[in-house]
Coordinates of C-alpha atoms in Angstrom, one line a residue:
M1 CA -110.6 -18.0 -11.1
I2 CA -111.5 -18.2 -7.8
F3 CA -114.4 -15.7 -6.1
K4 CA -114.8 -15.5 -2.1
L5 CA -118.1 -14.5 0.1
G6 CA -118.2 -13.0 3.1
A7 CA -118.4 -14.1 6.4
V8 CA -122.2 -14.7 7.3
A9 CA -123.8 -13.1 10.3
S10 CA -127.5 -14.5 10.1
T11 CA -129.3 -17.7 10.5
V12 CA -129.2 -18.9 6.1
S13 CA -129.0 -22.1 4.0
L14 CA -126.3 -22.4 1.3
V15 CA -128.2 -23.8 -1.7
I16 CA -127.3 -24.6 -4.8
F17 CA -129.6 -26.1 -7.2
G18 CA -129.4 -28.4 -10.3
A19 CA -131.4 -29.4 -13.1
G20 CA -132.2 -33.7 -12.7
S21 CA -130.5 -34.8 -9.6
A22 CA -129.5 -32.2 -7.1
A23 CA -126.6 -31.9 -6.1
A24 CA -128.1 -31.8 -2.3
A25 CA -129.5 -35.1 -3.0
S26 CA -126.0 -36.9 -4.4
L27 CA -124.6 -35.4 -1.1
S28 CA -126.5 -38.9 0.7
E29 CA -126.0 -41.1 -2.5
C30 CA -122.3 -40.1 -2.0
N31 CA -121.6 -40.5 1.8
A32 CA -119.9 -44.1 1.4
A33 CA -118.0 -41.9 -1.1
L34 CA -117.3 -39.4 1.2
I35 CA -116.6 -41.9 4.3
V36 CA -114.2 -44.0 2.6
S37 CA -112.1 -40.3 1.2
T38 CA -111.7 -39.2 5.0
Y39 CA -112.8 -42.0 7.8
N40 CA -108.8 -41.2 8.6
K41 CA -107.9 -37.4 7.3
I42 CA -110.1 -35.8 9.6
D43 CA -108.3 -34.3 12.5
A44 CA -108.8 -36.0 15.4
S45 CA -110.3 -32.8 17.6
K46 CA -112.6 -32.9 14.9
S47 CA -113.4 -36.9 14.8
D48 CA -115.3 -39.4 17.4
W49 CA -118.1 -41.5 17.3
R50 CA -121.1 -39.3 16.2
M51 CA -119.2 -39.1 12.7
A52 CA -119.0 -43.0 12.9
T53 CA -123.0 -43.2 13.2
F54 CA -122.5 -42.1 9.2
V55 CA -121.6 -44.7 8.5
D56 CA -123.5 -47.3 6.4
K57 CA -122.7 -51.1 5.7
E58 CA -121.5 -50.5 1.7
A59 CA -118.8 -47.6 3.8
Y60 CA -117.6 -50.6 5.9
N61 CA -117.3 -53.2 3.7
K62 CA -115.2 -50.9 1.5
I63 CA -112.9 -50.0 4.3
K64 CA -112.5 -53.2 6.0
E65 CA -111.4 -54.9 2.2
S66 CA -108.4 -51.7 1.9
A67 CA -107.7 -51.3 5.8
G68 CA -108.0 -54.5 7.2
A69 CA -109.6 -55.9 10.4
S70 CA -107.0 -53.1 12.8
A71 CA -108.4 -50.1 10.3
V72 CA -109.9 -47.3 12.9
I73 CA -113.6 -45.8 10.9
Y74 CA -114.3 -42.4 12.6
G75 CA -111.8 -43.3 16.0
V76 CA -114.1 -46.7 16.5
P77 CA -112.4 -49.8 15.9
V78 CA -113.6 -51.9 13.1
G79 CA -114.0 -55.0 14.6
A80 CA -115.1 -58.4 13.2
N81 CA -118.5 -57.5 10.8
Y82 CA -120.4 -54.5 11.1
D83 CA -122.7 -55.6 13.4
Q84 CA -120.1 -55.7 16.1
F85 CA -119.1 -52.2 14.9
R86 CA -123.0 -50.8 15.2
E87 CA -123.0 -52.3 18.8
S88 CA -119.2 -50.7 19.8
I89 CA -121.3 -47.4 18.9
D90 CA -123.6 -48.0 21.0
R91 CA -121.5 -48.3 23.7
Y92 CA -119.9 -45.2 23.2
K93 CA -123.5 -43.9 23.1
T94 CA -123.9 -44.0 27.0
S95 CA -121.8 -40.8 28.0
T96 CA -124.2 -38.5 25.5
T97 CA -127.3 -37.9 23.6
E98 CA -125.0 -35.5 21.7
S99 CA -125.7 -36.2 18.0
F100 CA -124.7 -34.2 14.3
S101 CA -126.3 -33.6 12.2
Q102 CA -126.5 -35.0 8.0
E103 CA -125.5 -31.8 7.3
Q104 CA -122.9 -31.4 10.4
F105 CA -122.1 -34.9 8.9
H106 CA -120.8 -33.3 5.5
N107 CA -119.5 -30.4 6.9
I108 CA -116.9 -31.7 9.3
S109 CA -115.8 -34.3 6.3
W110 CA -115.2 -32.0 3.9
T111 CA -112.2 -30.9 6.5
G112 CA -110.6 -34.8 5.8
L113 CA -110.8 -34.1 1.9
G114 CA -108.0 -33.1 -0.2
A115 CA -106.9 -33.6 -3.9
E116 CA -106.2 -36.7 -4.4
A117 CA -108.8 -38.3 -1.2
A118 CA -111.5 -35.9 -3.0
D119 CA -111.5 -37.6 -5.8
A120 CA -114.4 -40.5 -5.7
Y121 CA -115.8 -39.2 -3.6
K122 CA -116.2 -35.7 -6.5
E123 CA -116.5 -37.8 -9.7
C124 CA -119.8 -39.6 -7.2
I125 CA -121.5 -36.3 -7.4
R126 CA -120.8 -35.6 -10.7
Q127 CA -121.8 -38.9 -11.9
K128 CA -125.1 -38.1 -10.0
S129 CA -125.6 -34.7 -11.3
R130 CA -126.0 -32.5 -14.6
G131 CA -126.6 -29.1 -15.7
L132 CA -125.4 -26.5 -12.6
Y133 CA -124.3 -27.8 -10.1
I134 CA -121.6 -27.1 -6.8
V135 CA -118.7 -29.8 -6.1
P136 CA -117.4 -29.9 -2.6
D137 CA -113.8 -29.6 -3.0
K138 CA -112.0 -28.5 0.7
A139 CA -112.8 -26.9 3.8
T140 CA -111.0 -25.7 7.1
D141 CA -112.1 -24.3 10.5
S142 CA -112.8 -20.6 8.9
D143 CA -113.4 -21.5 4.8
L144 CA -115.4 -23.7 2.4
S145 CA -114.2 -24.2 -1.3
F146 CA -116.5 -25.3 -3.6
R147 CA -116.2 -25.9 -7.6
V148 CA -119.5 -24.9 -9.1
V149 CA -119.8 -27.4 -12.1
Y150 CA -121.9 -25.8 -15.4
G151 CA -122.4 -28.5 -18.5
V152 CA -124.5 -27.3 -21.5
V153 CA -127.3 -29.7 -21.9
G154 CA -129.5 -29.2 -25.1
G155 CA -129.9 -25.4 -25.8
S156 CA -128.7 -24.0 -22.2
P157 CA -126.8 -20.9 -23.2
N158 CA -123.4 -20.4 -22.6
P159 CA -122.6 -18.6 -21.0
L160 CA -125.1 -19.0 -18.4
P161 CA -126.5 -16.2 -16.6
V162 CA -127.4 -17.2 -13.1
K163 CA -128.5 -15.6 -10.2
W164 CA -127.2 -15.8 -6.7
M165 CA -129.9 -15.9 -4.0
G166 CA -129.4 -16.0 0.8
A167 CA -128.3 -14.0 2.8
A168 CA -124.7 -15.3 2.1
A169 CA -124.5 -13.4 -1.3
K170 CA -126.8 -10.3 -0.4
D171 CA -122.2 -8.5 0.0
A172 CA -120.6 -11.0 -2.1
S173 CA -119.4 -10.4 -5.3
L174 CA -120.7 -13.1 -7.0
P175 CA -120.1 -13.6 -10.9
G176 CA -123.3 -13.0 -12.8
T177 CA -122.3 -15.6 -15.2
V178 CA -120.4 -19.3 -15.1
S179 CA -119.0 -20.5 -17.9
A180 CA -118.9 -24.5 -18.9
G181 CA -116.3 -26.3 -17.3
E182 CA -115.7 -25.8 -13.5
K183 CA -115.3 -22.1 -11.1
I184 CA -114.0 -22.2 -8.0
I185 CA -116.0 -20.4 -4.7
V186 CA -114.5 -19.0 -1.1
I187 CA -117.3 -18.9 1.4
D188 CA -116.7 -18.2 4.7
R189 CA -117.3 -20.9 7.3
P190 CA -120.8 -19.4 8.4
A191 CA -121.6 -18.8 12.7
K192 CA -124.8 -20.2 12.5
S193 CA -126.2 -22.2 9.8
S194 CA -126.9 -21.0 6.7
M195 CA -127.2 -21.1 2.7
L196 CA -126.6 -19.9 -0.9
A197 CA -129.1 -20.2 -3.4
L198 CA -127.5 -20.4 -7.3
N199 CA -130.5 -20.9 -10.3
D200 CA -130.0 -20.1 -13.4
D201 CA -131.0 -16.8 -14.7
A202 CA -132.3 -18.1 -18.7
N203 CA -135.7 -20.6 -17.4
A204 CA -133.1 -23.7 -18.0
G205 CA -133.7 -24.9 -15.7
F206 CA -130.9 -25.6 -13.4
S207 CA -131.2 -25.4 -9.5
D208 CA -128.4 -26.8 -7.0
S209 CA -128.4 -26.8 -3.1
L210 CA -126.1 -27.1 0.4
I211 CA -126.0 -26.4 3.8
L212 CA -123.8 -25.1 5.3
T213 CA -122.8 -25.3 9.1
P214 CA -120.4 -23.4 11.9
L215 CA -117.9 -26.7 12.6
P216 CA -119.1 -27.8 17.0
P217 CA -117.9 -27.9 19.9
P218 CA -115.4 -31.6 20.4
I219 CA -117.7 -33.5 23.0
P220 CA -115.1 -33.5 26.0
P221 CA -112.3 -36.0 25.4
E222 CA -113.9 -38.1 28.9
Q223 CA -116.9 -38.7 26.3
K224 CA -114.8 -39.4 23.4
F225 CA -113.9 -43.6 24.7
A226 CA -116.6 -45.9 26.5
N227 CA -116.8 -47.6 29.2
R228 CA -117.6 -50.8 28.4
C229 CA -116.6 -53.9 25.8
V230 CA -118.7 -56.8 25.6
I231 CA -117.3 -59.7 23.1
A232 CA -119.8 -62.4 22.7
Q233 CA -117.7 -63.2 18.4
T234 CA -115.2 -62.5 16.9
D235 CA -113.3 -63.6 13.8
D236 CA -111.8 -66.4 14.1
P237 CA -108.1 -66.7 15.4
G238 CA -107.3 -70.4 13.7
P239 CA -105.5 -72.8 15.7
V240 CA -102.8 -72.2 18.4
T241 CA -100.1 -74.1 19.3
R242 CA -98.6 -74.6 22.5
G243 CA -96.0 -71.1 23.2
N244 CA -98.0 -69.6 22.1
S245 CA -101.2 -66.7 22.1
F246 CA -105.1 -65.6 21.1
S247 CA -105.9 -61.7 21.7
W248 CA -109.1 -60.1 21.2
T249 CA -109.1 -56.1 21.3
C250 CA -112.2 -53.6 22.7
D251 CA -112.7 -50.0 21.7
R252 CA -110.2 -48.1 23.3
L253 CA -111.6 -47.4 27.0
R254 CA -111.9 -44.3 29.4
A255 CA -109.5 -43.8 32.8
G256 CA -111.1 -45.7 35.7
T257 CA -111.8 -49.3 37.2
Y258 CA -113.1 -51.9 35.0
A259 CA -114.2 -55.8 35.9
V260 CA -112.8 -58.2 33.3
S261 CA -114.4 -62.0 32.5
L262 CA -113.6 -64.1 30.5
S263 CA -114.7 -67.4 28.7
V264 CA -113.1 -69.1 26.1
V265 CA -114.1 -73.0 25.1
P266 CA -111.3 -74.8 23.2
S267 CA -111.0 -77.8 21.6
A268 CA -108.9 -80.3 19.5
A269 CA -108.4 -82.6 17.3
R270 CA -107.7 -85.3 20.2
P271 CA -108.1 -85.0 23.8
V272 CA -105.4 -82.9 25.3
R273 CA -104.5 -81.0 28.2
L274 CA -102.7 -77.9 28.9
N275 CA -101.4 -75.2 30.7
W276 CA -102.0 -71.8 30.5
H277 CA -102.4 -67.8 31.8
S278 CA -104.0 -64.2 30.4
Q279 CA -103.8 -61.3 31.0
I280 CA -105.3 -57.7 30.0
K281 CA -102.8 -54.6 28.9
F282 CA -104.3 -51.0 27.9
I283 CA -102.2 -49.6 25.1
G284 CA -102.2 -45.9 25.9
D285 CA -100.1 -42.9 23.4
K286 CA -97.9 -42.9 26.5
E287 CA -97.5 -46.2 28.3
T288 CA -99.0 -49.8 28.0
E289 CA -99.9 -51.1 31.7
V290 CA -100.3 -54.6 32.1
F291 CA -102.7 -56.6 34.3
D292 CA -102.6 -60.3 34.6
L293 CA -105.9 -62.0 35.3
A294 CA -106.7 -65.4 37.7
K295 CA -107.8 -68.1 36.9
S296 CA -110.7 -69.5 37.8
S297 CA -110.5 -71.9 35.7
G298 CA -107.4 -72.8 37.5
G299 CA -104.0 -72.7 35.7
T300 CA -104.7 -76.5 34.4
I301 CA -107.8 -77.2 31.4
D302 CA -108.8 -80.2 29.7
T303 CA -110.9 -80.9 26.7
V304 CA -112.0 -83.4 27.5
N305 CA -114.1 -83.3 31.1
A306 CA -110.9 -85.4 33.1
G307 CA -112.7 -83.8 36.0
I308 CA -111.1 -80.9 36.0
G309 CA -111.9 -77.2 34.2
T310 CA -112.6 -77.2 30.2
S311 CA -112.4 -73.6 29.5
F312 CA -109.9 -70.7 29.6
Q313 CA -111.6 -68.9 32.2
S314 CA -111.3 -65.6 35.1
N315 CA -113.7 -63.9 36.2
G316 CA -114.6 -60.3 37.4
N317 CA -111.0 -59.0 38.1
N318 CA -110.8 -55.9 38.8
I319 CA -108.4 -53.0 37.2
T320 CA -107.9 -49.5 37.4
V321 CA -106.8 -48.4 34.6
K322 CA -104.9 -44.2 34.9
Q323 CA -105.0 -43.2 31.1
S324 CA -108.4 -42.7 28.6
G325 CA -108.2 -43.2 25.2
A326 CA -106.3 -46.8 25.7
L327 CA -106.6 -49.6 23.4
P328 CA -107.6 -52.8 25.4
V329 CA -106.2 -56.5 24.4
I330 CA -107.0 -59.4 26.3
S331 CA -104.3 -62.3 25.8
V332 CA -104.4 -66.2 26.4
F333 CA -101.1 -67.4 26.5
I334 CA -100.5 -71.4 26.2
D335 CA -97.3 -72.1 28.2
N336 CA -97.3 -76.1 27.8
T337 CA -99.7 -79.3 26.2
W338 CA -100.0 -82.7 25.9
W339 CA -102.1 -85.8 24.7
H340 CA -104.7 -85.9 27.2
M341 CA -103.0 -87.5 30.8
D342 CA -99.7 -87.8 29.0
F343 CA -97.8 -86.0 31.1
A344 CA -94.0 -87.8 29.7
N345 CA -94.4 -85.5 26.7
Q346 CA -95.7 -83.0 25.5
S347 CA -97.2 -82.1 22.5
N348 CA -97.9 -79.8 19.6
D349 CA -101.4 -80.3 18.8
P350 CA -103.3 -77.4 17.7
I351 CA -105.5 -75.6 19.5
N352 CA -109.0 -74.1 18.4
I353 CA -110.6 -71.4 19.4
P354 CA -113.5 -70.6 18.5
K355 CA -116.2 -67.4 17.4
N356 CA -117.9 -68.1 20.2
V357 CA -116.6 -66.2 23.1
S358 CA -117.7 -64.0 26.3
I359 CA -115.7 -61.1 27.2
S360 CA -116.6 -57.9 29.4
V361 CA -114.6 -55.4 30.2
I362 CA -117.5 -53.1 31.8
G363 CA -117.0 -49.9 33.6
K364 CA -117.5 -49.4 37.5

């Protein structure tokens, strides 16, 4: 049976109380399961870097393990490691100080729950709760759906008489008893933060709580994107041979003018000389903008000091990007390789790219 609560006009809070470990505490304890379930399922208008601030290392590692290094968590690229992921979030913060509360994070995340996606999250709450508790089921802009779960503990009665509390319950037609098992209730999303309370009315000691919030307005589109990208360490790209390239990916950037620079010192098993060129692509939803990067150390370098450059280096190129939200990809192409100064024969010696690099795309 489904019970529907009316709209909430005044400021109240949704609370449902449970014995042992309260579901309110379980919500925070199960954050990792909620994030894994919803990080790529929330409507883009509701998801941005403010959601990513709640991603802890446990959730990050689970997502990267299952989805890979190309995954995007609430609009923020996974990056090479958790520290780099957090650094990316900090770059988004330069545009605004606005943030979400824990309750707002939960309420927005619930909009990404579905019949399949919610399983791990629901199971986490069930394992951490007992007696009488509530499990978020799914949500929309206007409604919130929950499962009220009652498990008989010791000699607690079945059905269990309950008492609903809070302003949200005053005008609602809600059951006075809850039988063992689950009941779905649907609540109008409130216009202000609100609370609904459920206590057992048989002195069994059951109580539980949740806070409901309206969906916050989205931040302006420009503030969903970063205005700078700095990479100092990456996953090891591995060896690259003649005719191939290697790349680094930054955060999605706003439209504007950027100073782009890179400095990468390659190595090889034996002294190698090579020709190279580099470029940056801004991959947007509608078009891809491509810019060649000027070579500060010349078009030829050597892995040993032979009077020419020893690094792929490009400094201070000014690039103007027309579209917001484009994904910058900086690439270095290895055109030709020789064994040190033996220009008669091209070499296929693999070139090793280090983890430590210096790459920046800075808004002006």
